[in-house]
Amino acid sequence: MRYKLFCSPKTLAAALLLVTGCVAPSKQVPAQQIPSLKDAFKNDFLIGTALNVAHIQERDQKAAVLIPKQFNAATPENIMKAEHIHPEWGRYDFDMPDKLVEYGKKNNISINAHTLIWHSQMPAFARRMQSVDSFRTFFNEHIKTVAGRYKGKVQSWDVVNEALNEDGTMRRSPFLQKLGPDFVTEAFRLAAAADPQAQLYYNDYNNEQPAKRAGCIALIKKVQDAGVKIDGVGIQGHWHVGRVPFQHIEESIEQYAALGIKVAFTELDIEVLPRNFQGADVNQRMQDNPGLNPYKDGLPDSVQQQLAKDYQQLFELFLKHKDKISRVTFWGVTDGDSWLNGWPVRGRTNYPLLFDRNYEPKPAFYKVVATKRK
Ligand code: G3I
């Protein structure tokens, strides 16, 4: 059988040595010989990362080299959330999001804008609002102004984020309480009017789990039945090492795609530290204790290998369904950037991504790249 090479033979040989365990995954591979994720999967789906302010301003110099080489899509980790972009009634702060758009243009990186409607990180003025009319005005103006500003400049929008509970019912957010259950359809209608070219996504965590998935499917159908444009669903993909729900993920890809929409994995990370609940509800926290930060001096090899195996299996699954998947985005560039160092317990040392704290590719990186050889 013949394979198409996505990198030079020298690069491939270096990657093979690492994958087969013939060399330790360390700084032995010169930078120019490290394969590129975006090139490896260029015929399959976009490969994205979450960007923080230091990335966008190119203050993180190592990341400034790594990001354009590895990724062709990016999602702002925080700067486009309502609290930041719309801090006061009638006042918007577009400075950093404009820089992000410029950064994307300069580096051939498509931007997934995140996020228009989310109950978390809402501006204080909107959180305090009692009047339904004022709240509706905030909702309408926010979508119209923000999506309108980036019309034609971003590839996609996470229009509504995390509107569902774990049992598939709708979360009792200020949006549900003040605007009623049609707010999701309304948000998509307004976003489509403001930026007709953008791909519009509903985004959530745990929506690969059967009950939440059923609620998510019902929500998407409701938008479709109203004749309103919705292009895709984002499965965030905050999972745990050794417990990635492969079967639920595969069923979800198939069932969502059957609705005629694309599936994106929008916030992928696989955490390795102890946790007593699933998901990514930022309001949920865990009581700290010394046992909760076991790998502060380094990740044991057994966990490193399990992480690599999980990532490999995940990308094998993504490739199997590549016709249904538009993008796979990691929630951060390196382990050092990850939100999981600070949540659900502050000050831990987590290892959920493909690049380590020294910006070096981990064994999981090479396993992911190697899925293209099969
Ligand atoms: O910017 C302030 C800084 O000025 C202050 O000194 C510091 C003190 O804690 O806080 C900084 O803000 C933090 C912000 O991240 C930027 O680092 C917030 O406290 C912190 O709550 C916020 O966390 C973000 C979280 O969403 C809550 O909005 C994470 O970075 C971000 O990764 C996370 O992303 C979410 C997705 O948007 C939606 N899905 C779940 C995902 C993970 O929670």
Coordinates of C-alpha atoms and ligand atoms in Angstrom, one line a residue:
M1 CA 0.0 0.0 0.0
R2 CA 1.3 3.6 -0.8
Y3 CA 1.0 6.4 1.7
K4 CA 1.1 10.1 0.9
L5 CA 3.7 11.8 3.0
F6 CA 2.6 14.9 4.9
C7 CA 6.1 15.8 6.0
S8 CA 9.7 15.1 4.8
P9 CA 11.1 11.6 5.1
K10 CA 13.5 12.9 7.8
T11 CA 10.7 14.3 9.8
L12 CA 8.7 11.2 9.5
A13 CA 11.6 9.1 10.6
A14 CA 12.1 11.3 13.7
A15 CA 8.4 11.0 14.5
L16 CA 8.5 7.2 14.0
L17 CA 11.4 6.8 16.4
L18 CA 9.4 8.6 19.1
V19 CA 6.2 6.8 18.5
T20 CA 7.8 3.4 18.6
G21 CA 9.5 4.4 21.8
C22 CA 13.0 4.1 20.4
V23 CA 13.9 7.6 21.7
A24 CA 12.7 9.4 24.7
P25 CA 10.3 12.2 23.9
S26 CA 12.6 15.1 24.8
K27 CA 14.4 18.0 23.0
Q28 CA 16.2 15.5 20.8
V29 CA 14.1 16.4 17.7
P30 CA 15.2 19.7 16.2
A31 CA 12.3 22.2 15.7
Q32 CA 12.4 22.0 11.9
Q33 CA 11.9 18.2 12.1
I34 CA 8.8 18.3 14.3
P35 CA 5.8 17.5 12.1
S36 CA 2.9 19.9 11.8
L37 CA -0.6 19.0 13.0
K38 CA -2.3 21.3 10.5
D39 CA -0.4 19.8 7.6
A40 CA -1.0 16.2 8.8
F41 CA -4.8 16.7 8.9
K42 CA -5.0 19.3 6.1
N43 CA -7.3 17.1 4.0
D44 CA -9.4 16.1 7.0
F45 CA -10.4 18.9 9.3
L46 CA -9.1 22.2 10.7
I47 CA -6.8 21.9 13.7
G48 CA -7.4 24.7 16.2
T49 CA -6.1 26.1 19.5
A50 CA -7.5 28.5 22.1
L51 CA -5.6 31.8 22.3
N52 CA -5.0 34.0 25.3
V53 CA -3.9 37.6 25.3
A54 CA -0.2 36.9 25.4
H55 CA -0.6 34.7 22.3
I56 CA -2.6 37.3 20.4
Q57 CA -0.1 40.1 21.2
E58 CA 2.8 37.7 20.3
R59 CA 4.3 38.4 23.7
D60 CA 4.8 34.6 24.2
Q61 CA 7.6 34.3 21.8
K62 CA 7.9 30.5 21.7
A63 CA 4.1 30.2 21.1
A64 CA 4.4 32.9 18.4
V65 CA 6.5 30.4 16.4
L66 CA 4.6 27.2 17.4
I67 CA 1.1 28.4 16.8
P68 CA 1.2 29.3 13.0
K69 CA 3.3 26.1 12.4
Q70 CA 0.8 23.8 14.1
F71 CA -2.6 25.3 13.9
N72 CA -4.9 26.7 11.1
A73 CA -7.8 27.7 13.4
A74 CA -8.1 29.5 16.7
T75 CA -10.7 30.4 19.3
P76 CA -10.2 33.3 21.7
E77 CA -10.2 31.7 25.2
N78 CA -11.8 34.7 26.9
I79 CA -11.6 38.1 25.1
M80 CA -14.8 37.8 23.1
K81 CA -17.0 36.8 26.0
A82 CA -19.6 39.4 26.8
E83 CA -18.0 40.5 30.1
H84 CA -14.9 41.6 28.1
I85 CA -16.3 42.7 24.8
H86 CA -19.4 44.5 26.2
P87 CA -18.4 45.7 29.7
E88 CA -21.0 48.4 30.0
W89 CA -24.4 49.3 28.6
G90 CA -23.7 50.7 25.1
R91 CA -19.9 50.4 25.5
Y92 CA -18.0 47.8 23.6
D93 CA -14.2 47.0 23.8
F94 CA -13.1 45.7 20.4
D95 CA -9.4 46.3 20.8
M96 CA -8.2 42.8 21.5
P97 CA -10.8 41.0 19.3
D98 CA -9.7 43.3 16.4
K99 CA -6.1 42.3 17.1
L100 CA -7.1 38.6 17.1
V101 CA -8.7 39.0 13.6
E102 CA -5.5 40.7 12.4
Y103 CA -3.4 37.9 13.9
G104 CA -5.5 35.3 12.1
K105 CA -5.2 37.1 8.8
K106 CA -1.5 37.5 9.1
N107 CA -1.0 33.8 10.0
N108 CA -3.7 32.1 7.8
I109 CA -5.6 31.0 10.9
S110 CA -9.4 31.0 10.7
I111 CA -11.1 32.4 13.7
N112 CA -14.0 30.7 15.5
A113 CA -15.5 33.5 17.6
H114 CA -16.5 32.5 21.1
T115 CA -19.1 33.2 22.3
L116 CA -22.2 35.4 21.8
I117 CA -24.7 34.0 24.4
W118 CA -23.4 32.4 27.6
H119 CA -24.8 32.6 31.1
S120 CA -21.2 32.7 32.5
Q121 CA -18.9 35.8 32.3
M122 CA -21.9 38.0 31.5
P123 CA -21.2 41.7 32.1
A124 CA -22.3 42.9 35.6
F125 CA -24.9 45.4 34.2
A126 CA -26.7 42.6 32.4
R127 CA -26.5 40.3 35.4
R128 CA -28.2 42.9 37.5
M129 CA -30.9 43.7 35.0
Q130 CA -34.5 43.1 36.3
S131 CA -36.5 44.4 33.4
V132 CA -37.3 41.9 30.7
D133 CA -37.5 44.6 28.1
S134 CA -34.1 45.9 29.0
F135 CA -32.7 42.4 29.0
R136 CA -34.1 41.7 25.6
T137 CA -32.6 44.9 24.3
F138 CA -29.2 43.9 25.7
F139 CA -29.6 40.4 24.0
N140 CA -30.6 41.9 20.6
E141 CA -28.0 44.7 20.6
H142 CA -25.2 42.5 21.8
I143 CA -25.6 39.9 19.0
K144 CA -26.3 42.5 16.3
T145 CA -23.3 44.7 17.3
V146 CA -20.7 42.0 18.0
A147 CA -21.5 39.6 15.2
G148 CA -22.0 42.6 12.9
R149 CA -18.5 44.0 13.8
Y150 CA -16.9 40.8 12.7
K151 CA -19.1 40.1 9.6
G152 CA -17.0 38.4 7.0
K153 CA -14.0 38.4 9.3
V154 CA -14.5 35.3 11.4
Q155 CA -15.2 31.8 10.0
S156 CA -17.6 30.7 12.6
W157 CA -19.4 31.7 15.8
D158 CA -20.3 29.7 18.9
V159 CA -23.7 31.4 19.0
V160 CA -25.0 29.9 22.1
N161 CA -22.9 28.2 24.7
E162 CA -23.9 25.7 27.4
A163 CA -27.7 26.2 27.4
L164 CA -28.4 22.7 28.6
N165 CA -28.4 20.7 31.9
E166 CA -26.9 17.3 32.2
D167 CA -30.4 15.6 31.9
G168 CA -31.0 17.4 28.6
T169 CA -33.4 20.0 30.0
M170 CA -32.7 23.7 29.5
R171 CA -30.5 25.4 32.1
R172 CA -32.2 28.0 34.3
S173 CA -30.0 30.8 33.0
P174 CA -31.0 34.5 33.0
F175 CA -31.7 34.0 29.2
L176 CA -34.2 31.2 29.9
Q177 CA -35.8 32.9 32.8
K178 CA -36.2 36.3 31.1
L179 CA -36.6 35.4 27.5
G180 CA -38.1 31.9 27.6
P181 CA -36.9 28.7 25.8
D182 CA -37.0 30.3 22.3
F183 CA -34.0 32.5 23.1
V184 CA -31.7 29.9 21.4
T185 CA -33.6 30.1 18.1
E186 CA -33.7 33.9 18.4
A187 CA -29.9 34.1 19.0
F188 CA -29.3 32.1 15.8
R189 CA -31.8 34.2 13.8
L190 CA -30.0 37.4 15.0
A191 CA -26.5 36.0 14.3
A192 CA -27.5 34.9 10.8
A193 CA -28.8 38.3 10.0
A194 CA -25.7 40.1 11.4
D195 CA -23.2 37.8 9.6
P196 CA -24.8 35.7 6.9
Q197 CA -21.6 34.0 5.8
A198 CA -20.4 32.8 9.3
Q199 CA -20.9 29.2 10.2
L200 CA -23.1 29.1 13.3
Y201 CA -22.6 26.6 16.0
Y202 CA -24.4 25.5 19.2
N203 CA -21.6 24.6 21.7
D204 CA -21.7 22.6 24.9
Y205 CA -19.7 20.1 27.2
N206 CA -20.9 16.6 27.9
N207 CA -23.3 16.8 24.9
E208 CA -21.9 13.4 23.8
Q209 CA -23.5 11.9 26.9
P210 CA -26.9 10.3 25.9
A211 CA -29.4 12.4 28.0
K212 CA -27.7 15.7 27.3
R213 CA -27.2 14.7 23.6
A214 CA -31.0 14.0 23.3
G215 CA -31.7 17.5 24.7
C216 CA -29.1 19.0 22.3
I217 CA -30.6 17.2 19.3
A218 CA -34.1 18.5 20.3
L219 CA -32.7 22.0 20.6
I220 CA -31.0 21.9 17.2
K221 CA -34.2 20.5 15.6
K222 CA -36.2 23.3 17.1
V223 CA -33.9 25.9 15.5
Q224 CA -34.1 24.0 12.1
D225 CA -37.9 23.7 12.3
A226 CA -38.2 27.4 12.8
G227 CA -36.4 27.8 9.4
V228 CA -33.4 29.4 11.1
K229 CA -29.8 28.7 10.0
I230 CA -27.6 26.5 12.2
D231 CA -24.5 24.9 10.7
G232 CA -23.0 22.8 13.4
V233 CA -22.7 21.6 16.9
G234 CA -19.6 21.9 19.1
I235 CA -18.7 19.1 21.4
Q236 CA -16.3 20.8 23.8
G237 CA -14.4 17.6 24.7
H238 CA -13.2 18.1 28.2
W239 CA -12.4 14.5 29.0
H240 CA -10.4 12.5 31.6
V241 CA -7.4 10.2 30.9
G242 CA -8.4 6.5 30.8
R243 CA -12.1 7.5 30.7
V244 CA -12.7 9.1 27.3
P245 CA -16.2 8.1 26.3
F246 CA -15.4 6.8 22.8
Q247 CA -18.7 5.0 22.1
H248 CA -20.8 8.0 23.1
I249 CA -18.6 10.3 21.0
E250 CA -19.0 8.1 17.9
E251 CA -22.8 7.8 18.4
S252 CA -22.9 11.6 18.8
I253 CA -21.0 12.3 15.6
E254 CA -23.3 10.0 13.7
Q255 CA -26.5 11.4 15.3
Y256 CA -25.6 15.0 15.0
A257 CA -24.4 14.6 11.4
A258 CA -27.8 12.9 10.6
L259 CA -29.4 16.3 11.3
G260 CA -27.5 17.7 8.3
I261 CA -25.0 19.7 10.4
K262 CA -21.2 19.6 11.0
V263 CA -19.6 18.4 14.2
A264 CA -16.7 20.3 15.7
F265 CA -14.6 19.3 18.7
T266 CA -14.2 22.8 20.1
E267 CA -12.3 22.7 23.4
L268 CA -10.4 19.4 23.5
D269 CA -8.2 18.5 26.5
I270 CA -7.7 15.3 28.4
E271 CA -6.9 16.0 32.1
V272 CA -4.9 13.6 34.2
L273 CA -5.7 14.9 37.8
P274 CA -8.2 13.5 40.2
R275 CA -11.8 14.9 39.9
N276 CA -15.0 13.8 41.5
F277 CA -17.4 15.0 38.8
Q278 CA -17.5 15.3 35.0
G279 CA -17.9 18.3 32.7
A280 CA -16.7 21.9 32.5
D281 CA -19.1 24.0 34.6
V282 CA -16.8 26.8 35.7
N283 CA -19.0 27.4 38.7
Q284 CA -18.4 24.0 40.1
R285 CA -15.3 23.7 42.4
M286 CA -13.6 21.0 44.5
Q287 CA -12.3 21.3 48.1
D288 CA -8.5 21.3 47.9
N289 CA -6.3 18.6 49.6
P290 CA -2.7 17.6 49.1
G291 CA -3.6 14.4 47.2
L292 CA -5.3 16.4 44.5
N293 CA -2.0 17.6 42.9
P294 CA 0.1 14.3 42.6
Y295 CA 2.2 15.2 39.6
K296 CA 3.7 18.6 40.4
D297 CA 7.2 17.2 39.8
G298 CA 6.4 15.4 36.6
L299 CA 4.0 13.0 34.9
P300 CA 4.7 9.3 35.5
D301 CA 5.4 7.3 32.4
S302 CA 2.3 5.1 32.8
V303 CA 0.0 8.1 32.7
Q304 CA 1.9 9.7 29.9
Q305 CA 1.4 6.5 27.8
Q306 CA -2.3 6.3 28.7
L307 CA -2.7 9.9 27.6
A308 CA -1.0 9.2 24.3
K309 CA -3.1 6.1 23.8
D310 CA -6.4 8.1 24.5
Y311 CA -5.4 10.8 22.0
Q312 CA -4.4 8.2 19.4
Q313 CA -7.8 6.4 19.7
L314 CA -9.6 9.7 19.6
F315 CA -7.9 10.9 16.4
E316 CA -8.5 7.4 14.8
L317 CA -12.2 8.0 15.5
F318 CA -12.1 11.6 14.2
L319 CA -10.4 10.3 11.0
K320 CA -13.0 7.6 10.6
H321 CA -15.7 10.3 10.6
K322 CA -13.7 13.1 8.9
D323 CA -16.5 13.7 6.4
K324 CA -18.7 14.9 9.3
I325 CA -16.1 16.8 11.3
S326 CA -15.2 20.4 10.5
R327 CA -12.6 21.2 13.1
V328 CA -10.7 19.8 16.2
T329 CA -9.6 22.6 18.5
F330 CA -7.4 22.1 21.6
W331 CA -8.2 24.3 24.6
G332 CA -4.8 25.9 24.9
V333 CA -1.4 25.7 23.2
T334 CA 0.8 24.1 25.9
D335 CA 0.1 22.4 29.3
G336 CA 1.3 25.5 31.0
D337 CA -1.6 27.5 29.4
S338 CA -4.4 25.2 30.4
W339 CA -7.3 26.4 32.4
L340 CA -7.1 23.0 34.1
N341 CA -4.1 24.1 36.2
G342 CA -6.6 26.4 38.0
W343 CA -9.9 24.5 37.9
P344 CA -11.7 22.9 39.8
V345 CA -8.9 23.4 42.3
R346 CA -6.4 26.3 42.0
G347 CA -2.6 25.9 41.6
R348 CA -2.4 22.3 40.3
T349 CA 0.0 21.0 37.6
N350 CA -2.0 19.4 34.9
Y351 CA -0.9 17.8 31.6
P352 CA -3.9 17.8 29.3
L353 CA -2.6 19.0 25.9
L354 CA -0.1 17.8 23.2
F355 CA 2.7 20.3 24.0
D356 CA 4.5 20.4 27.3
R357 CA 5.4 23.4 29.4
N358 CA 8.6 23.7 27.4
Y359 CA 6.6 23.9 24.2
E360 CA 7.9 20.5 23.2
P361 CA 5.7 17.9 21.6
K362 CA 4.6 15.1 24.0
P363 CA 4.3 11.4 23.2
A364 CA 0.6 12.0 22.6
F365 CA 1.5 14.5 19.8
Y366 CA 3.4 11.9 17.9
K367 CA 0.7 9.3 18.4
V368 CA -1.8 11.8 17.0
V369 CA 0.4 12.5 13.9
A370 CA 1.0 8.8 13.4
T371 CA -2.8 8.1 13.0
K372 CA -2.3 9.4 9.5
R373 CA 0.0 6.5 8.6
K374 CA -2.7 3.9 9.0
Ligands
G3I1 O1 -8.3 38.4 33.7 C1 -8.3 38.2 35.2 C2 -7.1 38.7 35.9 O2 -7.1 40.1 35.7 C3 -7.2 38.3 37.4 O3 -6.1 38.7 38.0 C4 -7.4 36.8 37.5 C5 -7.5 36.4 39.0 O4 -8.2 35.2 39.1 O5 -8.5 36.4 36.8 C6 -8.4 36.7 35.4 O6 -9.6 36.2 34.8 C7 -9.7 34.8 34.7 C8 -9.8 34.5 33.2 O7 -10.1 33.1 33.0 C9 -8.6 34.8 32.4 O8 -7.5 34.1 32.8 C10 -10.9 34.4 35.4 O9 -10.8 34.5 36.8 C11 -11.2 32.9 35.1 O10 -12.5 32.6 35.7 C12 -11.3 32.7 33.6 O11 -11.5 31.4 33.4 C13 -11.9 31.0 32.1 C14 -13.2 30.3 32.2 O12 -13.6 29.8 30.9 C15 -14.3 31.1 32.8 O13 -14.8 32.0 31.9 C16 -10.9 30.1 31.4 O14 -9.7 30.9 31.2 C17 -11.4 29.6 30.1 O15 -10.5 28.6 29.7 C18 -12.7 28.9 30.3 O16 -13.2 28.5 29.1 C19 -14.5 27.8 29.1 C20 -15.1 28.1 27.7 O17 -15.2 29.5 27.5 C21 -16.5 27.4 27.7 N1 -16.5 26.0 28.0 C22 -15.8 25.7 29.2 C23 -14.4 26.3 29.2 C24 -13.6 25.8 30.4 O18 -14.2 26.3 31.6

